[in-house]
PDB file of N, CA and C in Angstrom:
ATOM      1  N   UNK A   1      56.900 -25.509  56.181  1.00 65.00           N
ATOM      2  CA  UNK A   1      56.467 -25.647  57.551  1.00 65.00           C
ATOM      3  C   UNK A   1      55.520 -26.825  57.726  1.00 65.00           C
ATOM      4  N   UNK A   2      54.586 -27.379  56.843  1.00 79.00           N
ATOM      5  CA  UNK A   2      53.474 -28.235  56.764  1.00 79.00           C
ATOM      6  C   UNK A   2      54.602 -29.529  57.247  1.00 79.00           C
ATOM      7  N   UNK A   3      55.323 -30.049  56.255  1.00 84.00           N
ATOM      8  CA  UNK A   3      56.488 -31.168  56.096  1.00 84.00           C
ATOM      9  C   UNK A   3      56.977 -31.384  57.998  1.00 84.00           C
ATOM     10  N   UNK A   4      57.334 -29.972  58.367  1.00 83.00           N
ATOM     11  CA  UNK A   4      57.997 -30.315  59.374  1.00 83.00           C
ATOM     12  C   UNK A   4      56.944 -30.099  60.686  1.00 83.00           C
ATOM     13  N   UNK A   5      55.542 -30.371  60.772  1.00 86.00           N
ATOM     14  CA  UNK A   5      54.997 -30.153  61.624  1.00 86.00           C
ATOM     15  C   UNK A   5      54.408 -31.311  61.251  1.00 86.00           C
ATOM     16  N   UNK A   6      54.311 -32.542  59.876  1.00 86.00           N
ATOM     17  CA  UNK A   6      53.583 -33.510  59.922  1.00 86.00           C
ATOM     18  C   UNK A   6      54.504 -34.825  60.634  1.00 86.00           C
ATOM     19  N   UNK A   7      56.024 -34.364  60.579  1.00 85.00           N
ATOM     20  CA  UNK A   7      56.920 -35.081  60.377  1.00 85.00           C
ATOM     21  C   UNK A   7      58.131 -35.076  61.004  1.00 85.00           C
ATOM     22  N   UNK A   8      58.016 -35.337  62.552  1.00 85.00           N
ATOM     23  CA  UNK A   8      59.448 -35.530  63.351  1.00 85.00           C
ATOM     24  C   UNK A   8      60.593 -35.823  62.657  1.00 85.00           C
ATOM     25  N   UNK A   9      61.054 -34.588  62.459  1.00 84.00           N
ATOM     26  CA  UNK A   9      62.879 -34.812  62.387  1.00 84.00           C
ATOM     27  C   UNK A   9      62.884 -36.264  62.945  1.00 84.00           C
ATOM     28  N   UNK A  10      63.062 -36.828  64.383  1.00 82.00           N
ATOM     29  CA  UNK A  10      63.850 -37.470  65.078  1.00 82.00           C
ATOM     30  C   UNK A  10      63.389 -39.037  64.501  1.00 82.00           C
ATOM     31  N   UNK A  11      61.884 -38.600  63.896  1.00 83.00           N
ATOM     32  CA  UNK A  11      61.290 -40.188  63.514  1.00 83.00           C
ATOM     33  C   UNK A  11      62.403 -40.530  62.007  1.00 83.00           C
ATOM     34  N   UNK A  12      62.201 -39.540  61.398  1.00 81.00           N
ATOM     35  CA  UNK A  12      62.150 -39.590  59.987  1.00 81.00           C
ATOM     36  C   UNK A  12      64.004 -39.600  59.276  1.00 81.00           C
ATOM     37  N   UNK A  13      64.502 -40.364  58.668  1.00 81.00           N
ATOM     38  CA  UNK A  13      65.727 -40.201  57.989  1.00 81.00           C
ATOM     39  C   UNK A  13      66.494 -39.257  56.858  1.00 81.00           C
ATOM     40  N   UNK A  14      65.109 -39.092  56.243  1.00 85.00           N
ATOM     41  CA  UNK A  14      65.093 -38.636  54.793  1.00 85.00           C
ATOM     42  C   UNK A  14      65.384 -36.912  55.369  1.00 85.00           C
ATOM     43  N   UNK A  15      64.532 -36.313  56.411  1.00 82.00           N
ATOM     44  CA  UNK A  15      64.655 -34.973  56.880  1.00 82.00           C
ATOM     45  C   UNK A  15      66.705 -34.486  56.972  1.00 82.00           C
ATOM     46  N   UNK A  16      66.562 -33.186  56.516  1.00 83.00           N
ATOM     47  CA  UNK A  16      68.126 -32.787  56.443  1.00 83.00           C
ATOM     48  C   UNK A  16      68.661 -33.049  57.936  1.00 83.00           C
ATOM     49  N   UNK A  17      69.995 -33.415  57.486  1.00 84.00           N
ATOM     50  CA  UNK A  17      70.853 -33.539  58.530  1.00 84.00           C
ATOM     51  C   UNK A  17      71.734 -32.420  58.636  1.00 84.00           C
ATOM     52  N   UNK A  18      72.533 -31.601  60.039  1.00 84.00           N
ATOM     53  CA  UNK A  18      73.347 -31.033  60.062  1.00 84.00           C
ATOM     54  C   UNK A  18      75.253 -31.390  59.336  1.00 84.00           C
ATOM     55  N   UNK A  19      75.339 -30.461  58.106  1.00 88.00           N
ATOM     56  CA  UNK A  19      76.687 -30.908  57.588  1.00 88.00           C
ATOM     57  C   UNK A  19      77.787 -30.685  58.559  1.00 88.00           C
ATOM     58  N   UNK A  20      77.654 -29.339  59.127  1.00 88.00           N
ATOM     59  CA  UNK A  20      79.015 -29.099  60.203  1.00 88.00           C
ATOM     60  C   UNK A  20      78.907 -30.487  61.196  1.00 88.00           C
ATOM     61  N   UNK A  21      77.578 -30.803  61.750  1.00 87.00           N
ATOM     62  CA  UNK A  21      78.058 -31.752  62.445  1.00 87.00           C
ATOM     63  C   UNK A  21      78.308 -33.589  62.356  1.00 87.00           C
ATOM     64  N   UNK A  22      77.914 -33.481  60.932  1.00 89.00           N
ATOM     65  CA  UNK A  22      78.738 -34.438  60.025  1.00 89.00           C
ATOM     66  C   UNK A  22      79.999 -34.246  59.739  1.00 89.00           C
ATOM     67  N   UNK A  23      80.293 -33.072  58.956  1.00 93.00           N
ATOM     68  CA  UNK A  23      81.724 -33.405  59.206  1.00 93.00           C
ATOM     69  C   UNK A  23      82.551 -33.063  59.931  1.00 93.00           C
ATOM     70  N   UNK A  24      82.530 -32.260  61.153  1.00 92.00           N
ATOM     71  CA  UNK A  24      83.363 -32.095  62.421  1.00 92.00           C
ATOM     72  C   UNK A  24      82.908 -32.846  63.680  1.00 92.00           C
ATOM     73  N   UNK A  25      81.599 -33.135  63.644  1.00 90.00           N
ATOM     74  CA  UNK A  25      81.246 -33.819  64.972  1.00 90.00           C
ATOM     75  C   UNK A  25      80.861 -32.007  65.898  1.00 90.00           C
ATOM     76  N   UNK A  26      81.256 -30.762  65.412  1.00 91.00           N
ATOM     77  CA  UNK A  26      80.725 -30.134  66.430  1.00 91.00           C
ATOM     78  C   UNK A  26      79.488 -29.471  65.736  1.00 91.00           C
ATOM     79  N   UNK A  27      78.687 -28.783  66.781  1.00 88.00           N
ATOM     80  CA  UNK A  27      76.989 -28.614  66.624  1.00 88.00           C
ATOM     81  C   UNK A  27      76.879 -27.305  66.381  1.00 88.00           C
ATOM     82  N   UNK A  28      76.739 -27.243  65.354  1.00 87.00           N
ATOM     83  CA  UNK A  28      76.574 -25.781  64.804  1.00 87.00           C
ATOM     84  C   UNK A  28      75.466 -25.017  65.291  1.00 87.00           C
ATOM     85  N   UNK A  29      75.529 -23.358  65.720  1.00 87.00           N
ATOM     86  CA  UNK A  29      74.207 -23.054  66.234  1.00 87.00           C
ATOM     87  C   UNK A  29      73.232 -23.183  65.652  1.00 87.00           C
ATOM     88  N   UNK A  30      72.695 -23.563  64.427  1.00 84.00           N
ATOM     89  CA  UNK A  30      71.320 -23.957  64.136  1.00 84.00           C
ATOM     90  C   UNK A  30      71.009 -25.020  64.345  1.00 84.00           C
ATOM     91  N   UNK A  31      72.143 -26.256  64.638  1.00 87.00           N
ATOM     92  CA  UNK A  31      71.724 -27.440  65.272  1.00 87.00           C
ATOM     93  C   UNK A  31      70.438 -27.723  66.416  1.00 87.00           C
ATOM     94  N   UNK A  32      69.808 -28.175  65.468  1.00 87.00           N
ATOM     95  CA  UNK A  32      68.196 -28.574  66.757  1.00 87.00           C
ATOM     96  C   UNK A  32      67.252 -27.703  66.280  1.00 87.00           C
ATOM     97  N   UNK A  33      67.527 -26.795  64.940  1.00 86.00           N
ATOM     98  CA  UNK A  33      66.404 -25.913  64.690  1.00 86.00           C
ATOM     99  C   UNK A  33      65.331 -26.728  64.506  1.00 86.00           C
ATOM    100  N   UNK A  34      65.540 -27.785  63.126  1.00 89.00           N
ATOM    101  CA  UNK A  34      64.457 -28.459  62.834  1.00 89.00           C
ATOM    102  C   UNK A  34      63.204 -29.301  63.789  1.00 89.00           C
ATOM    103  N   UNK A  35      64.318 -29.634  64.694  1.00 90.00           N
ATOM    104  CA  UNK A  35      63.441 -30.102  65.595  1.00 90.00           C
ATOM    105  C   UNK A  35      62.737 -29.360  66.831  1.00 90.00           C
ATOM    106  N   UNK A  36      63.054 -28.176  66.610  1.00 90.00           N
ATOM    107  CA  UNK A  36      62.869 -27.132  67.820  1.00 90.00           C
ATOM    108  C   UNK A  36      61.294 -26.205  66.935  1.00 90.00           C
ATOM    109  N   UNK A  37      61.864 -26.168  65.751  1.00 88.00           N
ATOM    110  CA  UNK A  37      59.916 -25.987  65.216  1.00 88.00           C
ATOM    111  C   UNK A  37      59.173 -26.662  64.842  1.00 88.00           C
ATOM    112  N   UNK A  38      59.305 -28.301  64.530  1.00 92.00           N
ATOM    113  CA  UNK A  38      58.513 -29.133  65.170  1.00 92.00           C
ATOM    114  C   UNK A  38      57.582 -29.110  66.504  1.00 92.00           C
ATOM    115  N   UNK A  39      58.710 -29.046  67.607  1.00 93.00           N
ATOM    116  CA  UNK A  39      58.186 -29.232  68.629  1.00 93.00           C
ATOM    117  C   UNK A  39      57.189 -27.925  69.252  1.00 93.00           C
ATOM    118  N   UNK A  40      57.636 -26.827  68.723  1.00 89.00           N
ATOM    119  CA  UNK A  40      56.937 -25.710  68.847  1.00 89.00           C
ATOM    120  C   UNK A  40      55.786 -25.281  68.187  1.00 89.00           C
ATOM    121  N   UNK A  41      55.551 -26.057  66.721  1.00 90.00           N
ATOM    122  CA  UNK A  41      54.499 -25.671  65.880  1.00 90.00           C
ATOM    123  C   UNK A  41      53.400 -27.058  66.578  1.00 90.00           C
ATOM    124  N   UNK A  42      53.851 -27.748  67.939  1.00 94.00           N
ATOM    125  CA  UNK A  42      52.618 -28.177  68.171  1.00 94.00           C
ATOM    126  C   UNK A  42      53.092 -27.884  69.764  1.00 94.00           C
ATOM    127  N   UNK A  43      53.016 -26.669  69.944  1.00 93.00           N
ATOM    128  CA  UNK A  43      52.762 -25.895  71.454  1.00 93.00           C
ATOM    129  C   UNK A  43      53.848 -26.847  72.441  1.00 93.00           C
ATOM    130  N   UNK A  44      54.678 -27.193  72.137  1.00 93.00           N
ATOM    131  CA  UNK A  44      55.971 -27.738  72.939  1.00 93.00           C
ATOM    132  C   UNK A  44      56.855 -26.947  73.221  1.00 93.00           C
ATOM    133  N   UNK A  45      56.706 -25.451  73.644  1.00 90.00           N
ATOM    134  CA  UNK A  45      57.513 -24.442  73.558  1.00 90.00           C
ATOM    135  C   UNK A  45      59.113 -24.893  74.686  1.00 90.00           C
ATOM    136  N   UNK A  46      58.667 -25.494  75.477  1.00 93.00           N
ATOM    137  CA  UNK A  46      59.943 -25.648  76.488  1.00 93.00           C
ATOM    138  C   UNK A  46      60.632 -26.802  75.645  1.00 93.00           C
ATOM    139  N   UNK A  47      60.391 -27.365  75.149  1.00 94.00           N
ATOM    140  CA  UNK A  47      61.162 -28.384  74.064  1.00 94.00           C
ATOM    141  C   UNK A  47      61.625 -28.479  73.467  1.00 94.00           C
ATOM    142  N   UNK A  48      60.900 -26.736  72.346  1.00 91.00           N
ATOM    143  CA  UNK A  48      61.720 -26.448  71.401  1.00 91.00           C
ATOM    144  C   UNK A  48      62.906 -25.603  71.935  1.00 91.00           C
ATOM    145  N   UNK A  49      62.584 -24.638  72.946  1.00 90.00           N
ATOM    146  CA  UNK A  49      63.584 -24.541  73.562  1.00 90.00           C
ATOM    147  C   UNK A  49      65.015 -24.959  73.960  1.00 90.00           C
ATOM    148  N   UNK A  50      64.412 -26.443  74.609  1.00 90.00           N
ATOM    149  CA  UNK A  50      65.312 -27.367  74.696  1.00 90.00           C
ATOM    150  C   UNK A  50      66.681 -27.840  73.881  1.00 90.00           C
ATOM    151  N   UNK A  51      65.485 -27.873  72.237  1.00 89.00           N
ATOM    152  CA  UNK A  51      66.595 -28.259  71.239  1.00 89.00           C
ATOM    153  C   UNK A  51      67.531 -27.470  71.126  1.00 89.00           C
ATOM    154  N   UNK A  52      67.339 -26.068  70.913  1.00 86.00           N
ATOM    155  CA  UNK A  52      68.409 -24.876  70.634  1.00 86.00           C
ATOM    156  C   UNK A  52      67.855 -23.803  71.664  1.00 86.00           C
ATOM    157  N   UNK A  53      68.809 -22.993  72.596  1.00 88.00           N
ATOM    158  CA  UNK A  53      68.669 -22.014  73.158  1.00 88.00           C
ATOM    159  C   UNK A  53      68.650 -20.570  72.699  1.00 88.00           C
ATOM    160  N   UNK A  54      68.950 -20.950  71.379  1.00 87.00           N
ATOM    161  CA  UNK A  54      69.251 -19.542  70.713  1.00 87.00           C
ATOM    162  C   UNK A  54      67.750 -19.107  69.793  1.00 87.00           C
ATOM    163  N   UNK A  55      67.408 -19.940  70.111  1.00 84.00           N
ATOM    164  CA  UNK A  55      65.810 -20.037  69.630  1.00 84.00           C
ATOM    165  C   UNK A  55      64.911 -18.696  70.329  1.00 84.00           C
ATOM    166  N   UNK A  56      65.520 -18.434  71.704  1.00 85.00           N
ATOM    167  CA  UNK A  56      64.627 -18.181  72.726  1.00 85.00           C
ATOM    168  C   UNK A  56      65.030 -16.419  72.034  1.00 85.00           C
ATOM    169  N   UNK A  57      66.429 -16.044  71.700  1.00 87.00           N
ATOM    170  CA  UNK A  57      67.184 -14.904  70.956  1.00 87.00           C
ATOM    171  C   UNK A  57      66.404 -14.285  69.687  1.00 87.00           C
ATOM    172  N   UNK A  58      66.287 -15.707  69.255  1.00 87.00           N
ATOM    173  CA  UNK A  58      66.086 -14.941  67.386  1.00 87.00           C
ATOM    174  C   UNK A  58      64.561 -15.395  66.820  1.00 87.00           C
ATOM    175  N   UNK A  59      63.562 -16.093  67.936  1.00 85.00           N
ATOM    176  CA  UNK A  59      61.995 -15.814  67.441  1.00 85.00           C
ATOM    177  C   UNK A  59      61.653 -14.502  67.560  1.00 85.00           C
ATOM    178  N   UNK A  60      62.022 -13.770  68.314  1.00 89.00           N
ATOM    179  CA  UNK A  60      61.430 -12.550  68.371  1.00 89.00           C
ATOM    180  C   UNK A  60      61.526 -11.739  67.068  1.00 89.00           C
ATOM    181  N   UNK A  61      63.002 -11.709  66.721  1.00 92.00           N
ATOM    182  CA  UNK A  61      63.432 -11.027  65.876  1.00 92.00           C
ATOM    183  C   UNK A  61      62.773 -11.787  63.970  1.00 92.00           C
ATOM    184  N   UNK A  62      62.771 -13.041  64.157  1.00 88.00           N
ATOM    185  CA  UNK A  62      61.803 -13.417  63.453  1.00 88.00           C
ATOM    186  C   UNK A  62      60.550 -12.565  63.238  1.00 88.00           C
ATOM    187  N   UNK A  63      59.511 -12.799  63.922  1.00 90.00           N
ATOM    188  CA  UNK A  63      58.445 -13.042  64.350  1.00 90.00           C
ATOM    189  C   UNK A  63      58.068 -11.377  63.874  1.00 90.00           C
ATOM    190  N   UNK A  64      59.035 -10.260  64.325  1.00 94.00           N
ATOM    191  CA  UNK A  64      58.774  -8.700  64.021  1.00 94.00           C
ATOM    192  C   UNK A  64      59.296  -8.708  62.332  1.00 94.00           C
ATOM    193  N   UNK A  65      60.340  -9.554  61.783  1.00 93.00           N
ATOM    194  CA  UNK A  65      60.395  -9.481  60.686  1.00 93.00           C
ATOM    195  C   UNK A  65      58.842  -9.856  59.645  1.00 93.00           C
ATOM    196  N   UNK A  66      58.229 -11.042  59.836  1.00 93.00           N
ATOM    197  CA  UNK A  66      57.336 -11.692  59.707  1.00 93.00           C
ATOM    198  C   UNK A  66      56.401 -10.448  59.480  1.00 93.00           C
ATOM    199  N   UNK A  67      56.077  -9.846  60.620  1.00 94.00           N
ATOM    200  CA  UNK A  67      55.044  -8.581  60.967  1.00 94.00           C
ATOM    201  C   UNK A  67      55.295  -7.671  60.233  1.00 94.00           C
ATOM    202  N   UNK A  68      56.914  -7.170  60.041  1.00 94.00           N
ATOM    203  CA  UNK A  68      57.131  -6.076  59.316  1.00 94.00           C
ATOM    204  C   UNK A  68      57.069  -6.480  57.613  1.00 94.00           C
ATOM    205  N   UNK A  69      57.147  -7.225  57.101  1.00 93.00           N
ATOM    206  CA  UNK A  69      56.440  -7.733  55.995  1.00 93.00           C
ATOM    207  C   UNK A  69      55.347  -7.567  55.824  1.00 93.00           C
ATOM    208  N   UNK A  70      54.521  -7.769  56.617  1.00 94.00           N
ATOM    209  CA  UNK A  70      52.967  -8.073  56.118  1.00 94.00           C
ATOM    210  C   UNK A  70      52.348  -6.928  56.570  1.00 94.00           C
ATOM    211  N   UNK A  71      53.099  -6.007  56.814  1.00 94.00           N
ATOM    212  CA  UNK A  71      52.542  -4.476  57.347  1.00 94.00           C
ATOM    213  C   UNK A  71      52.201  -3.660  55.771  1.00 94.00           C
ATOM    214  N   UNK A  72      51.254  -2.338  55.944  1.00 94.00           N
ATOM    215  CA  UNK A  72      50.931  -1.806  54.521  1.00 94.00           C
ATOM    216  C   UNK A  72      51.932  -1.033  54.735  1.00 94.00           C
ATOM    217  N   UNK A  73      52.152  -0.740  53.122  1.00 94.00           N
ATOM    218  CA  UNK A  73      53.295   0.623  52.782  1.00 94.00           C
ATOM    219  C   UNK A  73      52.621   1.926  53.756  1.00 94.00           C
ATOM    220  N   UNK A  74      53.968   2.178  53.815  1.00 94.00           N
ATOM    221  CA  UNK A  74      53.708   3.497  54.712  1.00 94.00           C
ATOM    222  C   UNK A  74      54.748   3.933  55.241  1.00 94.00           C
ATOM    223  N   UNK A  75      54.598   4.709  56.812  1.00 95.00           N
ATOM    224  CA  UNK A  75      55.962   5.570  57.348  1.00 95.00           C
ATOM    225  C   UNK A  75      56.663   4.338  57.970  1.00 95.00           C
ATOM    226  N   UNK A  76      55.488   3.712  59.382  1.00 94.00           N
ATOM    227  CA  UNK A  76      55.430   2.901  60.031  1.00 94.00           C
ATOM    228  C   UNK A  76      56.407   1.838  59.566  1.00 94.00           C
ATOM    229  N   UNK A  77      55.962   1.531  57.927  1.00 94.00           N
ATOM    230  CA  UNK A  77      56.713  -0.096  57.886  1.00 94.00           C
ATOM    231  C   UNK A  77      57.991   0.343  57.553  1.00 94.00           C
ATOM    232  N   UNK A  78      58.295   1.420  56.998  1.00 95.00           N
ATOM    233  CA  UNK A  78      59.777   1.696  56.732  1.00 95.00           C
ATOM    234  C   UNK A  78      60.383   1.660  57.758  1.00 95.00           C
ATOM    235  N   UNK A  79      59.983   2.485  58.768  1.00 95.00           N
ATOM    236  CA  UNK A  79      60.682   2.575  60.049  1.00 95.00           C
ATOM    237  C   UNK A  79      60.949   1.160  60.274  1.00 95.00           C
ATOM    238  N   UNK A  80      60.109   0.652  60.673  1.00 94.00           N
ATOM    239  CA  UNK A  80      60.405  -0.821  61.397  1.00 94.00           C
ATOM    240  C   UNK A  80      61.606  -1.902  60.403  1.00 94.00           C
ATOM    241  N   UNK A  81      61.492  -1.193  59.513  1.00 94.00           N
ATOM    242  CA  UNK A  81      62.159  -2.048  58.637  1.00 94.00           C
ATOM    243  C   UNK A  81      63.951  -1.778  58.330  1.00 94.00           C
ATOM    244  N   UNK A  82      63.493   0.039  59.004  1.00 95.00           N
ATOM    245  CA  UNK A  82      65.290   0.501  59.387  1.00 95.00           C
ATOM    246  C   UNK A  82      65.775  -0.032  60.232  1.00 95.00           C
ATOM    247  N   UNK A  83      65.173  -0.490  61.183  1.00 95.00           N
ATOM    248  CA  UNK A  83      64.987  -0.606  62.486  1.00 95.00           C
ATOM    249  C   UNK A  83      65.663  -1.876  62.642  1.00 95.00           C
ATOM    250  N   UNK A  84      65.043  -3.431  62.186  1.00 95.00           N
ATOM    251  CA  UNK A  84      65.240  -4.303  61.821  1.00 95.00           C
ATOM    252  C   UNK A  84      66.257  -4.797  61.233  1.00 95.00           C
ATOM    253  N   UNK A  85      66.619  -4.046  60.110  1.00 94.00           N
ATOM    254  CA  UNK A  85      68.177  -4.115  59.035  1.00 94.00           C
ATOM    255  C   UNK A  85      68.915  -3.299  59.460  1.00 94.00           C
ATOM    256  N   UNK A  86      68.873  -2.749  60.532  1.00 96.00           N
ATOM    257  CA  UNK A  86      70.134  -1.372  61.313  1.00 96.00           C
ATOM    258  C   UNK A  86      71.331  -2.965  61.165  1.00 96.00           C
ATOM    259  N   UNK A  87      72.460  -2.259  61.019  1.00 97.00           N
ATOM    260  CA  UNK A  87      73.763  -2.891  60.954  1.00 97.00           C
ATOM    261  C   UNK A  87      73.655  -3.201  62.174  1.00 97.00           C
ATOM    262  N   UNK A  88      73.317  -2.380  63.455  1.00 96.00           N
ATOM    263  CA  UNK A  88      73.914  -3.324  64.647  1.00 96.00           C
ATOM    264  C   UNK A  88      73.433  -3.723  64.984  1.00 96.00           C
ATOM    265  N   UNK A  89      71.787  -4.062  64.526  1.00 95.00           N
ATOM    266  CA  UNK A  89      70.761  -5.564  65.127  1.00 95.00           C
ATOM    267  C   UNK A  89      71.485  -6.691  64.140  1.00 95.00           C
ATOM    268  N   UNK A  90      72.020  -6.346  62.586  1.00 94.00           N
ATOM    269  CA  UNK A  90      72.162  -7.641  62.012  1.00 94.00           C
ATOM    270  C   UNK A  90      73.896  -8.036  63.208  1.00 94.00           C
ATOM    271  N   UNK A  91      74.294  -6.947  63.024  1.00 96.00           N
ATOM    272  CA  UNK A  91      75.624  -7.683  63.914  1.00 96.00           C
ATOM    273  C   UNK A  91      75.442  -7.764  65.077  1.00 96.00           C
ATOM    274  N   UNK A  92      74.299  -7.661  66.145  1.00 94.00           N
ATOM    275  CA  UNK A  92      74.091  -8.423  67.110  1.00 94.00           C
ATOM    276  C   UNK A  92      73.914 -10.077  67.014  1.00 94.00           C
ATOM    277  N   UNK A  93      73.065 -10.347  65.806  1.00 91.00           N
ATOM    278  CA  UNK A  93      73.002 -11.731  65.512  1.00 91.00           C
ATOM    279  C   UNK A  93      73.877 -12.756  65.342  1.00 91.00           C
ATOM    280  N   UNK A  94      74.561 -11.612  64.543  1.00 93.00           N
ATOM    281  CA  UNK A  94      75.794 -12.243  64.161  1.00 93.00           C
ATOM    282  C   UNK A  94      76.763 -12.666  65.070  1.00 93.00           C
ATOM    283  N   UNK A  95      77.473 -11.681  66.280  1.00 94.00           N
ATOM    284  CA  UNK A  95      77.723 -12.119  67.255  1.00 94.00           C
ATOM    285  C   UNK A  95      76.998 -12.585  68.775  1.00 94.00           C
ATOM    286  N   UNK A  96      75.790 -13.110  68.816  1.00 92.00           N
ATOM    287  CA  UNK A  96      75.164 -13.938  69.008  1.00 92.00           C
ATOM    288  C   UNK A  96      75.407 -15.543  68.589  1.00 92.00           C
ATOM    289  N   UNK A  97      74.998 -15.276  67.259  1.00 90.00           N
ATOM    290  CA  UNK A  97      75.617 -16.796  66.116  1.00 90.00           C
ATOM    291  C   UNK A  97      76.853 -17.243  66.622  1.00 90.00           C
ATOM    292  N   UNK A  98      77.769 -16.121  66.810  1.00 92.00           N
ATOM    293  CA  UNK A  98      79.381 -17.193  66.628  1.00 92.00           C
ATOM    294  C   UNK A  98      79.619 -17.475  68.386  1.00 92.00           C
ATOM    295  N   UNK A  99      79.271 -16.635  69.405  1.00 92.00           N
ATOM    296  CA  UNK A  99      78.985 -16.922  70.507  1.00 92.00           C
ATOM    297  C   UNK A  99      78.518 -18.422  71.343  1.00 92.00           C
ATOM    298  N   UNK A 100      77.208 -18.652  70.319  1.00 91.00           N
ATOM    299  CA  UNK A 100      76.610 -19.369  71.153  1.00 91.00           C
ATOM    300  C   UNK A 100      77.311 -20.701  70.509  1.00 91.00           C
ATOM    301  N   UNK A 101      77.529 -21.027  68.674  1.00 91.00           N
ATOM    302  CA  UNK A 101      78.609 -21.829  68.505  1.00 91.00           C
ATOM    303  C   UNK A 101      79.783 -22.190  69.548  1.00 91.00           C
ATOM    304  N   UNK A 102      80.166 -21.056  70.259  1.00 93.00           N
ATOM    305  CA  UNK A 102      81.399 -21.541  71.222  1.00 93.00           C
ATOM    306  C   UNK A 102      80.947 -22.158  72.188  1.00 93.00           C
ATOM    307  N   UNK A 103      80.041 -21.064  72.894  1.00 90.00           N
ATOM    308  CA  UNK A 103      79.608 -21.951  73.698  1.00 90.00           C
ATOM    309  C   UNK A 103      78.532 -23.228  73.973  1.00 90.00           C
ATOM    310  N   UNK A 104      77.839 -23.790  72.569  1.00 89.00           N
ATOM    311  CA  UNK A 104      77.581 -24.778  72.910  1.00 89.00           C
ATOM    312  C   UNK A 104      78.293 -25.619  72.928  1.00 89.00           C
ATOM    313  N   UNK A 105      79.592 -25.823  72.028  1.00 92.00           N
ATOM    314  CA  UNK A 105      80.521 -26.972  71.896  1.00 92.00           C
ATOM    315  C   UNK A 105      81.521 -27.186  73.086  1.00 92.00           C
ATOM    316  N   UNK A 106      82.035 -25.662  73.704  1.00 92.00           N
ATOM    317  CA  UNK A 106      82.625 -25.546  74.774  1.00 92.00           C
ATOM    318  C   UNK A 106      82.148 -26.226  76.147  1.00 92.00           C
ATOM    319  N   UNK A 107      80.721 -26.007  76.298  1.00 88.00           N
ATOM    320  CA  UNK A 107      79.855 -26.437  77.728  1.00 88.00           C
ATOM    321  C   UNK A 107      78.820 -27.505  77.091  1.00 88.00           C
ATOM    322  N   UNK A 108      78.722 -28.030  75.897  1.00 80.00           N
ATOM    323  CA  UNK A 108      77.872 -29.198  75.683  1.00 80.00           C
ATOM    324  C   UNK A 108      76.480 -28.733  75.642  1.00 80.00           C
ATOM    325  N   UNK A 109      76.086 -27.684  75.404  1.00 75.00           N
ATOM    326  CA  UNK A 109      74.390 -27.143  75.524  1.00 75.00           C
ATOM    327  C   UNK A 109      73.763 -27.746  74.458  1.00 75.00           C
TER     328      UNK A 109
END
């Protein structure tokens, strides 16, 4: 996180490039991550936004993972942690993921 908050993707060459959209030309949904927590790890939230919309989907779900980690053993963190890895939050993501792939390449987002 340090690397990519000292260091604009957009300035910098050496930072990873997207392979799907090297070699197809289309923008894979993580396309714009890098630059979308850049722009967010210095309070540019509508920016990072900007880069990827799916951002706005899966910080949350981040962010409670994050929490449910650093929670103490107990009832609480298990729960949250069933909760979290339930098959149909991971396959919400999942079809989320292949979704928004369509439709960014479909409508240009």
């Amino acid at each position: 996180m340090g690397i990519v908050f000292m260091f604009n993707p957009i300035d910098y060459g050496w930072m990873p490039r997207c392979l799907v959209k090297q070699l197809t030309g289309l923008s894979c949904p993580g396309c714009g991550l890098l630059r979308a927590v850049h722009a967010a790890l210095h309070g540019r939230f509508a920016e990072a936004v900007g880069y990827n919309y799916w951002l706005l989907l899966t910080m949350p779900y981040v962010v409670a993972l994050a929490a449910q980690r650093l929670m103490p053993k107990g009832a609480v963190k298990e729960k949250t942690q069933r909760l979290l890895e339930h098959r149909c939050v991971i396959g919400f993501y999942i079809v989320t993921f292949l979704a928004w792939f369509v439709v960014r390449n479909v409508y240009g987002v």
